[in-house]
């Protein structure tokens, strides 16, 4: 690995949890000599995916929409680790993060393959980043935590992440616990 | 519509909207039966209501008098499309204008994915259920379809059963899920046919030999 990390900050407004998780993640990555790029997605011009499949059958590998969504997709492919930061909405990602994730399908192939009996898309590239998803809720519920964990693992299959880890925090989590859990999750996701 | 009429609100969560999307076509297989029974039916496009305050307000008013709310959307990367999530999130803020505690509307979702296995919609269905519970709606279930929501006779018959259950205000029969989640073809055949289809469409665009392009390949 070249130790290139991309942090996709999916906050939807002012969000202390986004600041805290970003701070802890960046601090740990710096101690491990990672080259970190952070994108605050709500500040970027990213249109929603229009579901045209043009990125597969018109301009293969590149979204037909010429905006920052293309840059995010490229940055994902060029990274060894992608960290999602997101408030959890209905068990899943924020719409700011999801917009970027929806627009990242140019980096996979349209061609189908079967994985453990299910149909998924083939790789376009030889290498894909590992993924750490950090999400937070006002009140952690079993359902939402379970969905968040499942989505991260399902995304790993569809987006070819060699490894994916997800952590769910409640917003009242104290700094020490949050820092320790983020460091542990980062260690886990990057270890061979 | 008049006050005594039953009322269904359809939220289309496909970027292709209420006219051209598979989501709308599938939803219509349910609403046709309701309209035949003199139900009022109002359609909204989640992507559009986020762009227009007027459309947003019309949707909120419509939902406030709904007996049934139907969300029809495609699966995008194991979840709901981003504008659908944003719409649902904003609707939570409008909850008090929409839901009366005494008589909350029924809610159901109709999701389709581009894989042959309808079960791949499961996480997105769970998300809609959480939204429905947060809003205080009566959750009536998620209907999942694979193969891009291909309409077969069998699927149409199942969606007509949904329509009938809504008209009669009874539970959606288990037979619906059994029918809609049954794959329309064997997975190996879906892979074969799907891959042929991608090549054919790329060829029509003159990019058949670029299908495996790697424009962002690391050097």
Tab-separated table of C-alpha atoms in Angstrom:
chain	number	residue	atom	x	y	z
A	1	UNK	CA	0.000	0.000	0.000
A	2	UNK	CA	1.091	3.591	-0.645
A	3	UNK	CA	-0.729	4.756	2.477
A	4	UNK	CA	-3.064	7.168	0.726
A	5	UNK	CA	-6.246	7.798	2.705
A	6	UNK	CA	-9.358	9.610	1.565
A	7	UNK	CA	-11.824	10.870	4.150
A	8	UNK	CA	-15.326	11.495	2.814
A	9	UNK	CA	-17.040	13.771	5.305
A	10	UNK	CA	-20.780	13.286	4.865
A	11	UNK	CA	-22.034	15.785	7.433
A	12	UNK	CA	-25.286	17.496	6.450
A	13	UNK	CA	-24.936	20.566	8.669
A	14	UNK	CA	-22.877	21.822	11.590
A	15	UNK	CA	-21.930	18.596	13.331
A	16	UNK	CA	-19.667	18.216	16.345
A	17	UNK	CA	-19.465	14.452	15.789
A	18	UNK	CA	-18.067	15.001	12.308
A	19	UNK	CA	-15.418	17.311	13.771
A	20	UNK	CA	-14.534	14.884	16.540
A	21	UNK	CA	-14.338	11.786	14.370
A	22	UNK	CA	-12.403	13.664	11.696
A	23	UNK	CA	-9.915	14.906	14.291
A	24	UNK	CA	-9.334	11.472	15.845
A	25	UNK	CA	-9.038	9.722	12.479
A	26	UNK	CA	-6.635	12.273	11.007
A	27	UNK	CA	-4.470	12.298	14.125
A	28	UNK	CA	-4.056	8.508	14.101
A	29	UNK	CA	-3.415	8.367	10.353
A	30	UNK	CA	-0.728	11.061	10.738
A	31	UNK	CA	1.073	8.963	13.358
A	32	UNK	CA	1.134	6.068	10.871
A	33	UNK	CA	2.491	8.243	8.017
A	34	UNK	CA	-0.646	8.195	5.926
A	35	UNK	CA	-1.098	10.846	3.262
A	36	UNK	CA	-4.630	12.068	3.990
A	37	UNK	CA	-7.078	13.949	1.749
A	38	UNK	CA	-10.346	15.130	3.293
A	39	UNK	CA	-13.390	16.098	1.248
A	40	UNK	CA	-16.321	17.812	2.937
A	41	UNK	CA	-18.922	16.591	0.488
A	42	UNK	CA	-21.628	19.183	1.173
A	43	UNK	CA	-19.181	21.864	0.006
A	44	UNK	CA	-18.716	20.161	-3.358
A	45	UNK	CA	-20.842	20.401	-6.460
A	46	UNK	CA	-22.042	16.796	-6.794
A	47	UNK	CA	-25.274	16.156	-8.665
A	48	UNK	CA	-27.228	13.004	-7.837
A	49	UNK	CA	-26.699	9.957	-10.055
A	50	UNK	CA	-29.266	9.983	-12.878
A	51	UNK	CA	-29.204	6.199	-13.351
A	52	UNK	CA	-28.343	6.427	-17.072
A	53	UNK	CA	-25.479	3.859	-17.043
A	54	UNK	CA	-23.586	6.241	-19.334
A	55	UNK	CA	-20.523	5.663	-17.137
A	56	UNK	CA	-20.583	2.059	-18.348
A	57	UNK	CA	-21.810	2.212	-21.944
A	58	UNK	CA	-21.102	5.739	-23.253
A	59	UNK	CA	-17.956	6.967	-21.520
A	60	UNK	CA	-16.753	3.761	-19.817
A	61	UNK	CA	-15.228	4.472	-16.436
A	62	UNK	CA	-16.197	8.159	-16.298
A	63	UNK	CA	-19.534	9.615	-15.219
A	64	UNK	CA	-21.312	11.578	-17.942
A	65	UNK	CA	-21.961	14.390	-15.419
A	66	UNK	CA	-18.968	16.714	-15.399
A	67	UNK	CA	-18.797	17.867	-11.787
A	68	UNK	CA	-16.970	17.050	-8.544
A	69	UNK	CA	-18.601	13.602	-8.496
A	70	UNK	CA	-16.001	12.579	-11.080
A	71	UNK	CA	-13.171	13.812	-8.862
A	72	UNK	CA	-14.490	11.860	-5.887
A	73	UNK	CA	-14.695	8.642	-7.934
A	74	UNK	CA	-11.117	9.159	-9.134
A	75	UNK	CA	-9.916	9.916	-5.602
A	76	UNK	CA	-11.494	6.673	-4.357
A	77	UNK	CA	-9.644	4.566	-6.940
A	78	UNK	CA	-6.383	6.336	-6.128
A	79	UNK	CA	-6.676	5.612	-2.400
A	80	UNK	CA	-5.696	2.661	-0.240
A	81	UNK	CA	-8.203	3.524	2.456
A	82	UNK	CA	-11.486	5.420	2.336
A	83	UNK	CA	-13.033	6.622	5.583
A	84	UNK	CA	-16.729	7.503	5.557
A	85	UNK	CA	-17.910	9.958	8.199
A	86	UNK	CA	-21.673	10.202	8.448
A	87	UNK	CA	-24.628	10.861	10.647
A	88	UNK	CA	-26.733	7.705	10.367
A	89	UNK	CA	-30.073	8.294	8.646
A	90	UNK	CA	-32.524	5.378	8.781
A	91	UNK	CA	-29.610	3.023	9.379
A	92	UNK	CA	-27.702	4.189	6.314
A	93	UNK	CA	-25.475	6.985	5.100
A	94	UNK	CA	-26.340	10.683	4.970
A	95	UNK	CA	-27.586	11.921	1.622
A	96	UNK	CA	-24.376	13.926	1.166
A	97	UNK	CA	-22.255	10.799	1.508
A	98	UNK	CA	-24.717	8.660	-0.444
A	99	UNK	CA	-24.638	11.102	-3.348
A	100	UNK	CA	-20.875	10.517	-3.631
A	101	UNK	CA	-21.249	6.745	-3.199
A	102	UNK	CA	-24.001	6.599	-5.861
A	103	UNK	CA	-21.731	8.513	-8.241
A	104	UNK	CA	-18.830	6.099	-7.685
A	105	UNK	CA	-20.224	3.267	-9.822
A	106	UNK	CA	-18.029	4.253	-12.819
A	107	UNK	CA	-15.131	2.621	-10.948
A	108	UNK	CA	-16.696	-0.828	-11.260
A	109	UNK	CA	-17.460	-2.803	-14.394
A	110	UNK	CA	-20.963	-3.245	-15.791
A	111	UNK	CA	-20.228	-6.930	-16.328
A	112	UNK	CA	-21.834	-9.319	-13.905
A	113	UNK	CA	-20.205	-12.105	-11.932
A	114	UNK	CA	-21.445	-14.343	-9.133
A	115	UNK	CA	-20.164	-13.944	-5.583
A	116	UNK	CA	-21.254	-16.537	-3.034
A	117	UNK	CA	-24.270	-17.331	-5.157
A	118	UNK	CA	-25.321	-13.701	-5.702
A	119	UNK	CA	-24.967	-11.581	-8.823
A	120	UNK	CA	-22.651	-8.543	-8.505
A	121	UNK	CA	-20.510	-6.456	-10.835
A	122	UNK	CA	-16.955	-7.310	-11.816
A	123	UNK	CA	-13.916	-5.169	-11.015
A	124	UNK	CA	-12.779	-2.429	-13.379
A	125	UNK	CA	-9.462	-1.940	-11.575
A	126	UNK	CA	-6.978	-4.344	-10.061
A	127	UNK	CA	-6.975	-2.530	-6.718
A	128	UNK	CA	-9.671	-0.968	-4.566
A	129	UNK	CA	-9.424	0.773	-1.208
A	130	UNK	CA	-10.339	-0.671	2.129
A	131	UNK	CA	-13.268	1.082	3.774
A	132	UNK	CA	-13.939	2.272	7.302
A	133	UNK	CA	-17.440	3.623	7.919
A	134	UNK	CA	-17.869	5.767	11.031
A	135	UNK	CA	-21.460	6.671	11.791
A	136	UNK	CA	-23.273	8.309	14.669
A	137	UNK	CA	-26.749	8.483	16.095
A	138	UNK	CA	-28.423	10.388	18.874
A	139	UNK	CA	-29.597	7.072	20.289
A	140	UNK	CA	-28.104	3.813	19.060
A	141	UNK	CA	-30.770	1.256	18.221
A	142	UNK	CA	-30.123	-2.394	17.422
A	143	UNK	CA	-31.896	-2.064	14.069
A	144	UNK	CA	-29.994	0.955	12.840
A	145	UNK	CA	-26.621	-0.313	14.029
A	146	UNK	CA	-27.281	-3.647	12.337
A	147	UNK	CA	-28.309	-1.987	9.076
A	148	UNK	CA	-25.251	0.284	9.131
A	149	UNK	CA	-22.930	-2.670	9.667
A	150	UNK	CA	-24.688	-4.653	6.948
A	151	UNK	CA	-24.581	-1.798	4.446
A	152	UNK	CA	-20.832	-1.381	4.977
A	153	UNK	CA	-20.234	-5.086	4.329
A	154	UNK	CA	-22.614	-5.169	1.341
A	155	UNK	CA	-20.873	-2.109	-0.112
A	156	UNK	CA	-17.549	-3.890	0.302
A	157	UNK	CA	-18.821	-6.713	-1.920
A	158	UNK	CA	-20.247	-4.410	-4.566
A	159	UNK	CA	-17.347	-1.936	-4.566
A	160	UNK	CA	-14.629	-4.599	-4.204
A	161	UNK	CA	-13.177	-3.292	-0.948
A	162	UNK	CA	-10.727	-5.954	0.266
A	163	UNK	CA	-11.782	-5.161	3.828
A	164	UNK	CA	-14.500	-3.081	5.472
A	165	UNK	CA	-15.084	-2.136	9.084
A	166	UNK	CA	-17.957	-0.094	10.514
A	167	UNK	CA	-18.322	1.600	13.879
A	168	UNK	CA	-21.440	3.225	15.310
A	169	UNK	CA	-21.270	5.908	17.996
A	170	UNK	CA	-23.871	7.640	20.044
A	171	UNK	CA	-23.397	11.388	20.052
A	172	UNK	CA	-22.944	11.413	23.809
A	173	UNK	CA	-19.864	9.177	23.459
A	174	UNK	CA	-16.996	10.633	25.490
A	175	UNK	CA	-13.810	11.704	23.716
A	176	UNK	CA	-11.577	9.046	25.219
A	177	UNK	CA	-13.866	6.168	24.232
A	178	UNK	CA	-14.466	7.565	20.779
A	179	UNK	CA	-10.761	8.101	20.143
A	180	UNK	CA	-9.917	4.578	21.315
A	181	UNK	CA	-12.633	2.974	19.182
A	182	UNK	CA	-11.669	4.945	16.059
A	183	UNK	CA	-7.988	4.045	16.502
A	184	UNK	CA	-8.865	0.402	16.997
A	185	UNK	CA	-11.116	0.405	13.924
A	186	UNK	CA	-8.427	2.061	11.811
A	187	UNK	CA	-5.828	-0.453	12.997
A	188	UNK	CA	-8.196	-3.290	12.168
A	189	UNK	CA	-9.091	-2.071	8.687
A	190	UNK	CA	-5.510	-1.397	7.562
A	191	UNK	CA	-3.896	-4.495	9.018
A	192	UNK	CA	-2.947	-7.189	6.513
B	1	UNK	CA	-60.729	14.475	-4.901
B	2	UNK	CA	-63.524	14.626	-2.348
B	3	UNK	CA	-63.351	14.055	1.399
B	4	UNK	CA	-64.953	10.613	1.296
B	5	UNK	CA	-62.592	9.322	-1.348
B	6	UNK	CA	-59.719	7.069	-0.298
B	7	UNK	CA	-56.368	8.534	-1.213
B	8	UNK	CA	-52.982	7.108	-2.140
B	9	UNK	CA	-49.800	9.171	-2.428
B	10	UNK	CA	-47.071	7.703	-4.612
B	11	UNK	CA	-43.498	8.877	-4.111
B	12	UNK	CA	-41.299	7.987	-7.062
B	13	UNK	CA	-37.645	7.779	-6.051
B	14	UNK	CA	-36.128	7.155	-9.458
B	15	UNK	CA	-34.250	9.958	-11.231
B	16	UNK	CA	-36.260	9.021	-14.318
B	17	UNK	CA	-39.378	10.352	-12.640
B	18	UNK	CA	-43.083	9.572	-12.759
B	19	UNK	CA	-43.326	9.133	-16.530
B	20	UNK	CA	-40.426	6.967	-17.652
B	21	UNK	CA	-39.098	5.011	-14.704
B	22	UNK	CA	-39.525	1.319	-13.981
B	23	UNK	CA	-40.446	2.341	-10.438
B	24	UNK	CA	-43.438	4.310	-11.733
B	25	UNK	CA	-44.459	1.518	-14.087
B	26	UNK	CA	-44.467	-0.947	-11.206
B	27	UNK	CA	-46.339	1.459	-8.928
B	28	UNK	CA	-48.963	1.921	-11.631
B	29	UNK	CA	-49.708	-1.812	-11.504
B	30	UNK	CA	-50.839	-1.160	-7.930
B	31	UNK	CA	-52.556	2.210	-8.401
B	32	UNK	CA	-54.563	1.145	-11.471
B	33	UNK	CA	-56.627	-1.135	-9.274
B	34	UNK	CA	-57.089	1.624	-6.708
B	35	UNK	CA	-58.177	4.169	-9.307
B	36	UNK	CA	-60.687	1.651	-10.666
B	37	UNK	CA	-62.135	1.609	-7.170
B	38	UNK	CA	-62.393	5.439	-7.278
B	39	UNK	CA	-59.373	6.134	-5.121
B	40	UNK	CA	-57.669	9.497	-5.628
B	41	UNK	CA	-54.056	9.035	-6.612
B	42	UNK	CA	-51.370	11.722	-6.433
B	43	UNK	CA	-47.818	11.270	-7.670
B	44	UNK	CA	-44.672	13.073	-6.571
B	45	UNK	CA	-41.072	12.780	-7.663
B	46	UNK	CA	-38.603	12.862	-4.754
B	47	UNK	CA	-35.897	14.511	-6.855
B	48	UNK	CA	-38.277	17.241	-7.972
B	49	UNK	CA	-39.821	18.098	-4.601
B	50	UNK	CA	-36.328	18.923	-3.347
B	51	UNK	CA	-36.002	21.532	-6.104
B	52	UNK	CA	-39.396	23.216	-5.761
B	53	UNK	CA	-40.925	24.584	-2.572
B	54	UNK	CA	-44.325	24.611	-4.256
B	55	UNK	CA	-44.079	20.911	-5.100
B	56	UNK	CA	-42.769	20.149	-1.624
B	57	UNK	CA	-45.751	21.859	0.021
B	58	UNK	CA	-48.181	20.122	-2.320
B	59	UNK	CA	-46.643	16.775	-1.365
B	60	UNK	CA	-46.914	17.490	2.376
B	61	UNK	CA	-50.573	18.524	2.030
B	62	UNK	CA	-51.282	15.443	-0.055
B	63	UNK	CA	-49.567	13.144	2.457
B	64	UNK	CA	-51.572	14.692	5.294
B	65	UNK	CA	-54.793	13.317	3.812
B	66	UNK	CA	-53.377	10.034	2.549
B	67	UNK	CA	-54.727	6.639	3.486
B	68	UNK	CA	-51.776	4.933	1.836
B	69	UNK	CA	-48.259	6.136	1.036
B	70	UNK	CA	-46.329	4.120	-1.522
B	71	UNK	CA	-42.616	4.708	-2.072
B	72	UNK	CA	-41.336	3.189	-5.312
B	73	UNK	CA	-37.607	3.436	-5.980
B	74	UNK	CA	-34.604	1.667	-7.450
B	75	UNK	CA	-31.817	0.262	-5.303
B	76	UNK	CA	-28.616	2.300	-5.539
B	77	UNK	CA	-25.461	0.757	-4.046
B	78	UNK	CA	-27.273	-1.222	-1.326
B	79	UNK	CA	-29.459	1.685	-0.296
B	80	UNK	CA	-31.944	4.304	-1.375
B	81	UNK	CA	-30.874	6.909	-3.943
B	82	UNK	CA	-29.447	10.021	-2.244
B	83	UNK	CA	-32.409	12.317	-3.090
B	84	UNK	CA	-34.816	9.767	-1.590
B	85	UNK	CA	-32.862	9.793	1.674
B	86	UNK	CA	-32.918	13.601	1.677
B	87	UNK	CA	-36.664	13.670	1.025
B	88	UNK	CA	-37.387	11.190	3.817
B	89	UNK	CA	-35.115	13.115	6.179
B	90	UNK	CA	-36.904	16.393	5.429
B	91	UNK	CA	-40.289	14.715	5.825
B	92	UNK	CA	-39.416	13.882	9.428
B	93	UNK	CA	-39.330	17.616	10.116
B	94	UNK	CA	-42.813	17.929	8.598
B	95	UNK	CA	-44.168	14.989	10.567
B	96	UNK	CA	-46.612	17.029	12.650
B	97	UNK	CA	-48.220	18.408	9.504
B	98	UNK	CA	-48.640	14.932	7.989
B	99	UNK	CA	-49.578	12.398	10.639
B	100	UNK	CA	-52.577	12.326	12.923
B	101	UNK	CA	-52.121	9.998	15.872
B	102	UNK	CA	-55.663	8.606	15.540
B	103	UNK	CA	-55.511	7.535	11.938
B	104	UNK	CA	-52.000	7.258	10.535
B	105	UNK	CA	-51.702	6.187	6.894
B	106	UNK	CA	-50.406	2.797	5.810
B	107	UNK	CA	-46.994	2.867	4.216
B	108	UNK	CA	-45.408	0.378	1.863
B	109	UNK	CA	-42.357	0.384	-0.343
B	110	UNK	CA	-41.767	-1.096	-3.762
B	111	UNK	CA	-38.052	-1.400	-4.473
B	112	UNK	CA	-36.319	-2.890	-7.481
B	113	UNK	CA	-32.670	-3.732	-8.022
B	114	UNK	CA	-30.564	-4.470	-11.073
B	115	UNK	CA	-29.498	-7.874	-9.804
B	116	UNK	CA	-31.577	-10.980	-10.264
B	117	UNK	CA	-32.014	-11.511	-6.515
B	118	UNK	CA	-34.820	-9.377	-5.095
B	119	UNK	CA	-33.358	-10.014	-1.616
B	120	UNK	CA	-30.574	-7.552	-2.399
B	121	UNK	CA	-33.131	-4.818	-1.624
B	122	UNK	CA	-33.285	-5.942	1.994
B	123	UNK	CA	-31.166	-3.224	3.617
B	124	UNK	CA	-32.984	-0.481	1.711
B	125	UNK	CA	-36.338	-1.964	2.754
B	126	UNK	CA	-35.202	-1.827	6.373
B	127	UNK	CA	-34.346	1.852	5.918
B	128	UNK	CA	-37.846	2.622	4.634
B	129	UNK	CA	-39.319	0.710	7.533
B	130	UNK	CA	-37.338	2.806	10.009
B	131	UNK	CA	-38.582	5.965	8.270
B	132	UNK	CA	-42.159	4.673	8.432
B	133	UNK	CA	-41.845	3.903	12.148
B	134	UNK	CA	-40.213	7.290	12.841
B	135	UNK	CA	-43.093	9.012	11.074
B	136	UNK	CA	-45.690	7.005	12.981
B	137	UNK	CA	-47.118	5.419	9.835
B	138	UNK	CA	-48.571	1.902	9.830
B	139	UNK	CA	-45.898	-0.185	8.145
B	140	UNK	CA	-47.510	-2.472	5.588
B	141	UNK	CA	-44.389	-4.071	4.218
B	142	UNK	CA	-41.708	-3.830	1.583
B	143	UNK	CA	-42.143	-5.408	-1.820
B	144	UNK	CA	-38.818	-6.306	-3.412
B	145	UNK	CA	-38.171	-7.023	-7.058
B	146	UNK	CA	-35.018	-8.095	-8.852
B	147	UNK	CA	-33.958	-7.902	-12.501
B	148	UNK	CA	-34.528	-4.149	-12.717
B	149	UNK	CA	-38.194	-4.563	-11.935
B	150	UNK	CA	-38.953	-6.484	-15.100
B	151	UNK	CA	-42.745	-6.726	-15.325
B	152	UNK	CA	-43.854	-10.286	-15.905
B	153	UNK	CA	-47.382	-11.665	-15.757
B	154	UNK	CA	-46.529	-13.175	-12.403
B	155	UNK	CA	-45.241	-9.860	-11.005
B	156	UNK	CA	-48.241	-7.978	-12.351
B	157	UNK	CA	-50.594	-10.462	-10.695
B	158	UNK	CA	-48.736	-10.055	-7.384
B	159	UNK	CA	-48.954	-6.255	-7.589
B	160	UNK	CA	-52.671	-6.541	-8.317
B	161	UNK	CA	-52.963	-8.583	-5.118
B	162	UNK	CA	-51.336	-5.658	-3.288
B	163	UNK	CA	-53.889	-3.322	-4.818
B	164	UNK	CA	-56.706	-5.557	-3.692
B	165	UNK	CA	-55.338	-5.781	-0.141
B	166	UNK	CA	-55.098	-1.986	0.060
B	167	UNK	CA	-58.645	-1.576	-1.248
B	168	UNK	CA	-59.919	-4.061	1.326
B	169	UNK	CA	-57.700	-2.583	4.043
B	170	UNK	CA	-56.240	-5.962	4.945
B	171	UNK	CA	-52.686	-7.252	5.298
B	172	UNK	CA	-50.645	-7.775	2.138
B	173	UNK	CA	-50.815	-11.559	1.546
B	174	UNK	CA	-47.602	-13.554	2.032
B	175	UNK	CA	-48.060	-14.848	-1.497
B	176	UNK	CA	-46.965	-11.436	-2.786
B	177	UNK	CA	-43.468	-11.682	-1.303
B	178	UNK	CA	-43.164	-15.307	-2.361
B	179	UNK	CA	-44.007	-14.324	-5.925
B	180	UNK	CA	-41.993	-11.106	-6.226
B	181	UNK	CA	-38.814	-12.536	-4.701
B	182	UNK	CA	-38.768	-15.626	-6.909
B	183	UNK	CA	-36.002	-15.001	-9.499
B	184	UNK	CA	-37.339	-14.471	-13.005
B	185	UNK	CA	-34.480	-16.584	-14.373
B	186	UNK	CA	-31.521	-18.603	-13.189
B	187	UNK	CA	-28.595	-16.429	-11.993
B	188	UNK	CA	-26.124	-17.865	-14.536
B	189	UNK	CA	-28.523	-16.988	-17.327
B	190	UNK	CA	-28.999	-13.482	-15.932
B	191	UNK	CA	-25.204	-13.017	-15.880
B	192	UNK	CA	-24.902	-14.280	-19.448
B	193	UNK	CA	-27.806	-12.220	-20.773
B	194	UNK	CA	-26.824	-9.122	-18.804
B	195	UNK	CA	-23.237	-9.193	-20.059
B	196	UNK	CA	-24.473	-9.618	-23.636
B	197	UNK	CA	-26.782	-6.639	-23.142
B	198	UNK	CA	-23.957	-4.376	-21.889
B	199	UNK	CA	-21.815	-5.270	-24.926
B	200	UNK	CA	-24.696	-4.612	-27.297
B	201	UNK	CA	-25.511	-1.219	-25.753
B	202	UNK	CA	-21.856	-0.176	-25.709
B	203	UNK	CA	-21.506	-1.229	-29.350
B	204	UNK	CA	-24.494	0.935	-30.251
B	205	UNK	CA	-22.599	3.863	-28.687
B	206	UNK	CA	-19.384	3.001	-30.508
B	207	UNK	CA	-17.480	2.117	-27.325
B	208	UNK	CA	-17.618	-1.681	-27.405
B	209	UNK	CA	-13.803	-1.915	-27.246
B	210	UNK	CA	-13.604	0.549	-24.331
B	211	UNK	CA	-15.895	-1.264	-21.910
B	212	UNK	CA	-12.963	-2.261	-19.701
B	213	UNK	CA	-11.290	1.182	-19.806
B	214	UNK	CA	-9.386	2.236	-16.689
B	215	UNK	CA	-9.258	6.031	-16.909
B	216	UNK	CA	-8.189	6.418	-13.270
B	217	UNK	CA	-5.621	3.633	-13.222
B	218	UNK	CA	-2.837	4.300	-10.762
B	219	UNK	CA	0.624	4.617	-12.292
